PDB file of C-alpha atoms in Angstrom:
ATOM      1  CA  THR A   1       4.193  41.223  -8.946  1.00 54.00           C
ATOM      2  CA  GLY A   2       1.726  40.582  -6.126  1.00 56.00           C
ATOM      3  CA  ALA A   3      -1.186  40.496  -8.568  1.00 55.00           C
ATOM      4  CA  LEU A   4       0.680  38.126 -10.873  1.00 50.00           C
ATOM      5  CA  ALA A   5       1.505  35.811  -8.010  1.00 51.00           C
ATOM      6  CA  GLN A   6      -2.166  35.785  -7.015  1.00 53.00           C
ATOM      7  CA  VAL A   7      -3.260  34.914 -10.545  1.00 46.00           C
ATOM      8  CA  VAL A   8      -0.671  32.122 -10.690  1.00 44.00           C
ATOM      9  CA  ALA A   9      -1.803  30.809  -7.302  1.00 46.00           C
ATOM     10  CA  VAL A  10      -5.494  30.853  -8.320  1.00 46.00           C
ATOM     11  CA  SER A  11      -4.599  29.102 -11.622  1.00 51.00           C
ATOM     12  CA  TRP A  12      -2.547  26.461  -9.757  1.00 46.00           C
ATOM     13  CA  ASP A  13      -5.392  25.892  -7.258  1.00 62.00           C
ATOM     14  CA  GLU A  14      -7.889  25.431 -10.126  1.00 66.00           C
ATOM     15  CA  SER A  15      -5.518  23.060 -11.861  1.00 70.00           C
ATOM     16  CA  GLN A  16      -5.101  21.040  -8.661  1.00 65.00           C
ATOM     17  CA  ALA A  17      -8.832  20.961  -8.082  1.00 69.00           C
ATOM     18  CA  ARG A  18      -9.439  19.864 -11.702  1.00 73.00           C
ATOM     19  CA  ARG A  19      -6.863  17.024 -11.335  1.00 68.00           C
ATOM     20  CA  LEU A  20      -8.453  15.938  -8.084  1.00 63.00           C
ATOM     21  CA  GLN A  21     -11.917  15.916  -9.628  1.00 69.00           C
ATOM     22  CA  GLN A  22     -10.664  13.927 -12.581  1.00 70.00           C
ATOM     23  CA  GLY A  23      -9.140  11.449 -10.183  1.00 65.00           C
ATOM     24  CA  LEU A  24     -12.334  11.234  -8.182  1.00 65.00           C
ATOM     25  CA  ASP A  25     -14.320  10.552 -11.386  1.00 71.00           C
ATOM     26  CA  ALA A  26     -11.797   7.850 -12.399  1.00 69.00           C
ATOM     27  CA  ILE A  27     -12.028   6.324  -8.900  1.00 67.00           C
ATOM     28  CA  ASP A  28     -15.763   6.157  -9.093  1.00 70.00           C
ATOM     29  CA  ARG A  29     -15.549   4.324 -12.449  1.00 72.00           C
ATOM     30  CA  ALA A  30     -12.805   2.015 -11.129  1.00 65.00           C
ATOM     31  CA  GLY A  31     -14.720   1.342  -7.946  1.00 65.00           C
ATOM     32  CA  ARG A  32     -17.999   0.505  -9.747  1.00 70.00           C
ATOM     33  CA  GLU A  33     -16.049  -1.828 -12.020  1.00 69.00           C
ATOM     34  CA  LEU A  34     -14.401  -3.427  -9.018  1.00 66.00           C
ATOM     35  CA  VAL A  35     -17.682  -4.387  -7.359  1.00 64.00           C
ATOM     36  CA  ARG A  36     -19.361  -5.385 -10.661  1.00 69.00           C
ATOM     37  CA  LEU A  37     -18.609  -9.075 -10.056  1.00 63.00           C
ATOM     38  CA  ASP A  38     -20.502 -11.527 -12.235  1.00 62.00           C
ATOM     39  CA  ALA A  39     -21.897 -14.155  -9.781  1.00 62.00           C
ATOM     40  CA  GLN A  40     -22.222 -16.784 -12.542  1.00 64.00           C
ATOM     41  CA  ARG A  41     -18.635 -16.216 -13.711  1.00 71.00           C
ATOM     42  CA  LEU A  42     -17.337 -16.258 -10.108  1.00 69.00           C
ATOM     43  CA  ALA A  43     -19.222 -19.459  -9.396  1.00 70.00           C
ATOM     44  CA  LYS A  44     -16.940 -21.252 -11.848  1.00 78.00           C
ATOM     45  CA  MET A  45     -13.793 -19.916 -10.219  1.00 78.00           C
ATOM     46  CA  ASN A  46     -11.946 -21.056  -7.130  1.00 80.00           C
ATOM     47  CA  MET A  47     -10.897 -18.568  -4.487  1.00 76.00           C
ATOM     48  CA  GLN A  48      -7.427 -17.953  -5.938  1.00 80.00           C
ATOM     49  CA  GLN A  49      -8.904 -17.255  -9.386  1.00 82.00           C
ATOM     50  CA  ARG A  50     -11.320 -14.771  -7.837  1.00 78.00           C
ATOM     51  CA  LEU A  51      -8.522 -12.976  -6.015  1.00 79.00           C
ATOM     52  CA  ASP A  52      -6.505 -12.960  -9.289  1.00 82.00           C
ATOM     53  CA  LEU A  53      -9.406 -11.239 -11.026  1.00 80.00           C
ATOM     54  CA  LEU A  54      -9.632  -8.634  -8.253  1.00 80.00           C
ATOM     55  CA  GLU A  55      -5.832  -8.161  -8.382  1.00 80.00           C
ATOM     56  CA  GLU A  56      -5.992  -7.331 -12.116  1.00 81.00           C
ATOM     57  CA  LYS A  57      -8.515  -4.626 -11.487  1.00 79.00           C
ATOM     58  CA  ILE A  58      -6.585  -3.141  -8.612  1.00 81.00           C
ATOM     59  CA  VAL A  59      -3.300  -3.157 -10.532  1.00 81.00           C
ATOM     60  CA  HIS A  60      -4.992  -1.111 -13.252  1.00 79.00           C
ATOM     61  CA  PHE A  61      -6.127   1.473 -10.672  1.00 79.00           C
ATOM     62  CA  THR A  62      -2.775   1.738  -8.815  1.00 81.00           C
ATOM     63  CA  GLU A  63      -0.884   2.166 -12.074  1.00 82.00           C
ATOM     64  CA  ASN A  64      -3.203   4.823 -13.507  1.00 80.00           C
ATOM     65  CA  LEU A  65      -4.035   6.866 -10.456  1.00 77.00           C
ATOM     66  CA  LEU A  66      -1.389   6.205  -7.882  1.00 82.00           C
ATOM     67  CA  HIS A  67       1.375   5.653 -10.463  1.00 83.00           C
ATOM     68  CA  SER A  68       2.707   2.508  -8.825  1.00 85.00           C
ATOM     69  CA  LYS A  69       2.493  -1.226  -9.553  1.00 81.00           C
ATOM     70  CA  CYS A  70       3.433  -2.266  -6.072  1.00 86.00           C
ATOM     71  CA  PHE A  71       0.752  -2.740  -3.511  1.00 89.00           C
ATOM     72  CA  SER A  72      -0.375  -5.157  -0.819  1.00 89.00           C
ATOM     73  CA  ILE A  73      -3.790  -5.832   0.637  1.00 90.00           C
ATOM     74  CA  ARG A  74      -4.119  -7.405   4.062  1.00 92.00           C
ATOM     75  CA  LEU A  75      -7.290  -8.494   5.894  1.00 91.00           C
ATOM     76  CA  LEU A  76      -7.551  -8.454   9.643  1.00 92.00           C
ATOM     77  CA  ASP A  77      -8.141 -11.764  11.402  1.00 91.00           C
ATOM     78  CA  ARG A  78     -10.170 -10.794  14.494  1.00 90.00           C
ATOM     79  CA  LYS A  79      -9.242 -13.985  16.337  1.00 92.00           C
ATOM     80  CA  THR A  80      -5.490 -13.528  16.094  1.00 94.00           C
ATOM     81  CA  ASN A  81      -5.297  -9.780  15.383  1.00 96.00           C
ATOM     82  CA  LYS A  82      -3.003 -10.689  12.472  1.00 94.00           C
ATOM     83  CA  LEU A  83      -3.019  -8.918   9.129  1.00 93.00           C
ATOM     84  CA  GLU A  84      -3.227 -11.698   6.579  1.00 90.00           C
ATOM     85  CA  LEU A  85      -1.880 -11.002   3.097  1.00 88.00           C
ATOM     86  CA  VAL A  86      -4.576 -11.669   0.480  1.00 85.00           C
ATOM     87  CA  ILE A  87      -3.484  -9.778  -2.653  1.00 84.00           C
ATOM     88  CA  ALA A  88      -0.118  -8.283  -3.700  1.00 83.00           C
ATOM     89  CA  GLY A  89       1.186  -6.660  -6.816  1.00 81.00           C
ATOM     90  CA  GLY A  90       4.781  -5.875  -7.588  1.00 73.00           C
ATOM     91  CA  GLY A  91       6.271  -9.273  -8.367  1.00 61.00           C
ATOM     92  CA  GLU A  92       9.660 -10.296  -7.095  1.00 60.00           C
ATOM     93  CA  ASP A  93      10.551  -6.745  -5.979  1.00 62.00           C
ATOM     94  CA  LEU A  94       7.968  -6.873  -3.208  1.00 61.00           C
ATOM     95  CA  SER A  95       9.027  -8.505   0.100  1.00 67.00           C
ATOM     96  CA  LEU A  96       6.054  -9.699   2.129  1.00 67.00           C
ATOM     97  CA  ASP A  97       7.608 -12.091   4.581  1.00 71.00           C
ATOM     98  CA  ALA A  98       6.914 -10.070   7.773  1.00 80.00           C
ATOM     99  CA  GLU A  99       4.125 -11.133  10.072  1.00 90.00           C
ATOM    100  CA  LEU A 100       2.037  -8.057  10.831  1.00 94.00           C
ATOM    101  CA  PHE A 101      -0.576  -7.435  13.505  1.00 96.00           C
ATOM    102  CA  ALA A 102      -2.968  -4.550  14.163  1.00 97.00           C
ATOM    103  CA  SER A 103      -0.721  -2.738  16.566  1.00 97.00           C
ATOM    104  CA  VAL A 104       0.712   0.782  16.840  1.00 97.00           C
ATOM    105  CA  GLU A 105       4.138  -0.682  17.688  1.00 95.00           C
ATOM    106  CA  GLY A 106       6.184  -3.423  16.035  1.00 94.00           C
ATOM    107  CA  SER A 107       4.084  -4.119  12.976  1.00 95.00           C
ATOM    108  CA  GLY A 108       5.063  -1.357  10.675  1.00 95.00           C
ATOM    109  CA  ILE A 109       2.861   1.229   9.081  1.00 97.00           C
ATOM    110  CA  SER A 110       0.205  -1.314   8.059  1.00 96.00           C
ATOM    111  CA  GLY A 111      -0.122  -2.419  11.663  1.00 97.00           C
ATOM    112  CA  TYR A 112      -0.387   1.163  12.833  1.00 98.00           C
ATOM    113  CA  VAL A 113      -3.126   1.956  10.251  1.00 98.00           C
ATOM    114  CA  ALA A 114      -5.077  -1.172  11.170  1.00 98.00           C
ATOM    115  CA  ALA A 115      -4.878  -0.316  14.891  1.00 98.00           C
ATOM    116  CA  THR A 116      -5.791   3.375  14.522  1.00 98.00           C
ATOM    117  CA  GLY A 117      -8.000   3.392  11.462  1.00 98.00           C
ATOM    118  CA  ARG A 118      -6.047   6.399  10.181  1.00 98.00           C
ATOM    119  CA  SER A 119      -4.341   6.718   6.817  1.00 98.00           C
ATOM    120  CA  TYR A 120      -0.613   7.221   6.794  1.00 98.00           C
ATOM    121  CA  ILE A 121       1.638   8.907   4.212  1.00 98.00           C
ATOM    122  CA  CYS A 122       5.346   8.058   4.547  1.00 98.00           C
ATOM    123  CA  HIS A 123       7.206  10.633   2.390  1.00 97.00           C
ATOM    124  CA  ASP A 124      10.641   9.131   3.020  1.00 97.00           C
ATOM    125  CA  VAL A 125      11.049   5.600   4.326  1.00 96.00           C
ATOM    126  CA  SER A 126      14.640   6.244   5.434  1.00 95.00           C
ATOM    127  CA  GLN A 127      13.326   8.821   7.923  1.00 96.00           C
ATOM    128  CA  ASP A 128      10.381   6.854   9.278  1.00 97.00           C
ATOM    129  CA  ASP A 129      10.972   4.335  12.058  1.00 95.00           C
ATOM    130  CA  ARG A 130       7.592   2.723  11.526  1.00 96.00           C
ATOM    131  CA  TYR A 131       8.437   1.587   7.960  1.00 95.00           C
ATOM    132  CA  LEU A 132       9.190  -2.052   7.427  1.00 90.00           C
ATOM    133  CA  PRO A 133      10.794  -3.135   4.093  1.00 84.00           C
ATOM    134  CA  GLY A 134       8.289  -3.947   1.394  1.00 78.00           C
ATOM    135  CA  LEU A 135       9.241  -2.913  -2.147  1.00 75.00           C
ATOM    136  CA  LYS A 136      12.891  -3.383  -2.923  1.00 79.00           C
ATOM    137  CA  GLY A 137      14.295   0.154  -3.233  1.00 82.00           C
ATOM    138  CA  ALA A 138      11.149   1.790  -1.884  1.00 88.00           C
ATOM    139  CA  LYS A 139      11.420   5.476  -1.018  1.00 93.00           C
ATOM    140  CA  SER A 140       7.878   6.317   0.018  1.00 96.00           C
ATOM    141  CA  CYS A 141       4.493   4.672   0.695  1.00 95.00           C
ATOM    142  CA  LEU A 142       0.842   5.299   1.333  1.00 97.00           C
ATOM    143  CA  THR A 143      -1.267   3.064   3.542  1.00 97.00           C
ATOM    144  CA  VAL A 144      -5.028   3.391   4.115  1.00 98.00           C
ATOM    145  CA  PRO A 145      -7.495   1.341   6.114  1.00 98.00           C
ATOM    146  CA  LEU A 146     -10.064  -0.975   4.533  1.00 96.00           C
ATOM    147  CA  GLN A 147     -13.336  -0.365   6.335  1.00 94.00           C
ATOM    148  CA  MET A 148     -16.789  -1.892   6.330  1.00 89.00           C
ATOM    149  CA  HIS A 149     -19.488  -0.118   8.356  1.00 88.00           C
ATOM    150  CA  ASP A 150     -16.843   2.111  10.036  1.00 89.00           C
ATOM    151  CA  GLU A 151     -14.925  -0.931  11.209  1.00 93.00           C
ATOM    152  CA  VAL A 152     -11.373  -1.616  10.089  1.00 95.00           C
ATOM    153  CA  VAL A 153     -11.152  -4.903   8.242  1.00 94.00           C
ATOM    154  CA  GLY A 154      -7.687  -4.568   6.717  1.00 94.00           C
ATOM    155  CA  THR A 155      -5.190  -2.328   4.985  1.00 96.00           C
ATOM    156  CA  PHE A 156      -4.297  -1.178   1.471  1.00 95.00           C
ATOM    157  CA  ASN A 157      -0.599  -0.289   1.048  1.00 94.00           C
ATOM    158  CA  VAL A 158       1.026   1.271  -2.059  1.00 93.00           C
ATOM    159  CA  GLU A 159       4.777   1.808  -2.392  1.00 92.00           C
ATOM    160  CA  SER A 160       6.960   3.886  -4.761  1.00 92.00           C
ATOM    161  CA  ASP A 161      10.673   4.077  -5.610  1.00 90.00           C
ATOM    162  CA  GLU A 162      10.402   7.915  -5.472  1.00 94.00           C
ATOM    163  CA  VAL A 163      10.715  10.076  -2.347  1.00 96.00           C
ATOM    164  CA  GLY A 164       7.525  12.027  -1.691  1.00 96.00           C
ATOM    165  CA  ALA A 165       5.511  10.194  -4.336  1.00 95.00           C
ATOM    166  CA  PHE A 166       2.252  10.482  -2.436  1.00 95.00           C
ATOM    167  CA  GLY A 167       0.360  13.561  -1.236  1.00 94.00           C
ATOM    168  CA  GLU A 168      -3.033  14.457   0.152  1.00 92.00           C
ATOM    169  CA  ASN A 169      -4.780  13.982  -3.184  1.00 88.00           C
ATOM    170  CA  HIS A 170      -3.441  10.496  -3.439  1.00 90.00           C
ATOM    171  CA  ARG A 171      -4.576   9.796   0.120  1.00 94.00           C
ATOM    172  CA  GLN A 172      -8.147  10.916  -0.676  1.00 90.00           C
ATOM    173  CA  LEU A 173      -8.271   8.847  -3.778  1.00 88.00           C
ATOM    174  CA  ALA A 174      -6.813   5.756  -2.090  1.00 92.00           C
ATOM    175  CA  GLU A 175      -9.263   6.061   0.840  1.00 93.00           C
ATOM    176  CA  ILE A 176     -12.217   6.120  -1.541  1.00 88.00           C
ATOM    177  CA  PHE A 177     -10.901   3.225  -3.612  1.00 87.00           C
ATOM    178  CA  ALA A 178     -10.193   1.258  -0.417  1.00 91.00           C
ATOM    179  CA  ARG A 179     -13.929   1.347   0.394  1.00 89.00           C
ATOM    180  CA  TYR A 180     -14.638  -0.324  -2.947  1.00 85.00           C
ATOM    181  CA  VAL A 181     -11.876  -2.886  -2.307  1.00 87.00           C
ATOM    182  CA  ALA A 182     -13.439  -3.738   1.054  1.00 89.00           C
ATOM    183  CA  MET A 183     -16.866  -4.109  -0.583  1.00 85.00           C
ATOM    184  CA  ALA A 184     -15.491  -6.282  -3.363  1.00 83.00           C
ATOM    185  CA  LEU A 185     -13.683  -8.558  -0.895  1.00 84.00           C
ATOM    186  CA  ASN A 186     -16.825  -8.736   1.189  1.00 81.00           C
ATOM    187  CA  ILE A 187     -18.860  -9.712  -1.911  1.00 75.00           C
ATOM    188  CA  LEU A 188     -16.347 -12.517  -2.680  1.00 75.00           C
ATOM    189  CA  ASP A 189     -16.561 -13.721   0.861  1.00 70.00           C
ATOM    190  CA  LEU A 190     -20.364 -13.716   0.844  1.00 56.00           C
ATOM    191  CA  LEU A 191     -20.442 -15.602  -2.490  1.00 50.00           C
ATOM    192  CA  ILE A 192     -18.217 -18.279  -0.998  1.00 48.00           C
ATOM    193  CA  VAL A 193     -20.471 -18.625   2.041  1.00 43.00           C
ATOM    194  CA  GLU A 194     -23.547 -18.861  -0.195  1.00 46.00           C
ATOM    195  CA  ARG A 195     -21.911 -21.472  -2.442  1.00 44.00           C
ATOM    196  CA  TYR A 196     -20.883 -23.649   0.496  1.00 40.00           C
ATOM    197  CA  ALA A 197     -24.374 -23.351   2.051  1.00 46.00           C
ATOM    198  CA  ALA A 198     -26.078 -24.289  -1.207  1.00 47.00           C
ATOM    199  CA  SER A 199     -23.801 -27.298  -1.771  1.00 45.00           C
ATOM    200  CA  GLY A 200     -24.125 -28.402   1.816  1.00 45.00           C
ATOM    201  CA  GLN A 201     -20.342 -28.297   2.321  1.00 42.00           C
TER     202      GLN A 201
END
């Protein structure tokens, strides 16, 4: 029985490792696609259209690898310390009215993650005082920091209507993808700056 349990455990570990590696490979592909932004195409778009394009790519990732359509991306305004909502997926079921700041208290899990720079898995929102309502009927969520050059620039939050929907593998995948999201947002920002400088506006 002990030998059988050991074989099962090894098999399970290998299966987990294989799934994680497949996820990492998919993240790498998704991330490279995310930052492959055509400058000429973007030049013809306004800021909202650019964000919509980015949102489409992120929705595809969250559905396929994190198994959720509901997410929000907030960028940190250094002057006000406020987390400004820039992209959200989830439609009418996602409530995003709350004003959030980078703070360990009073601004929910996103505020905590922005203030500490540490990812946060909430297995059950009903048991977590930090959680502020987002997705209608949400049962769990995962929030990771967006970072550029080791500096927190925002947060990436994903929510699920299932308890315990997110584990360590999801956290690792989301953290890697969040780096690509930060890079893509930074590229969009730089393109806007370049365009304004070139046009003299």
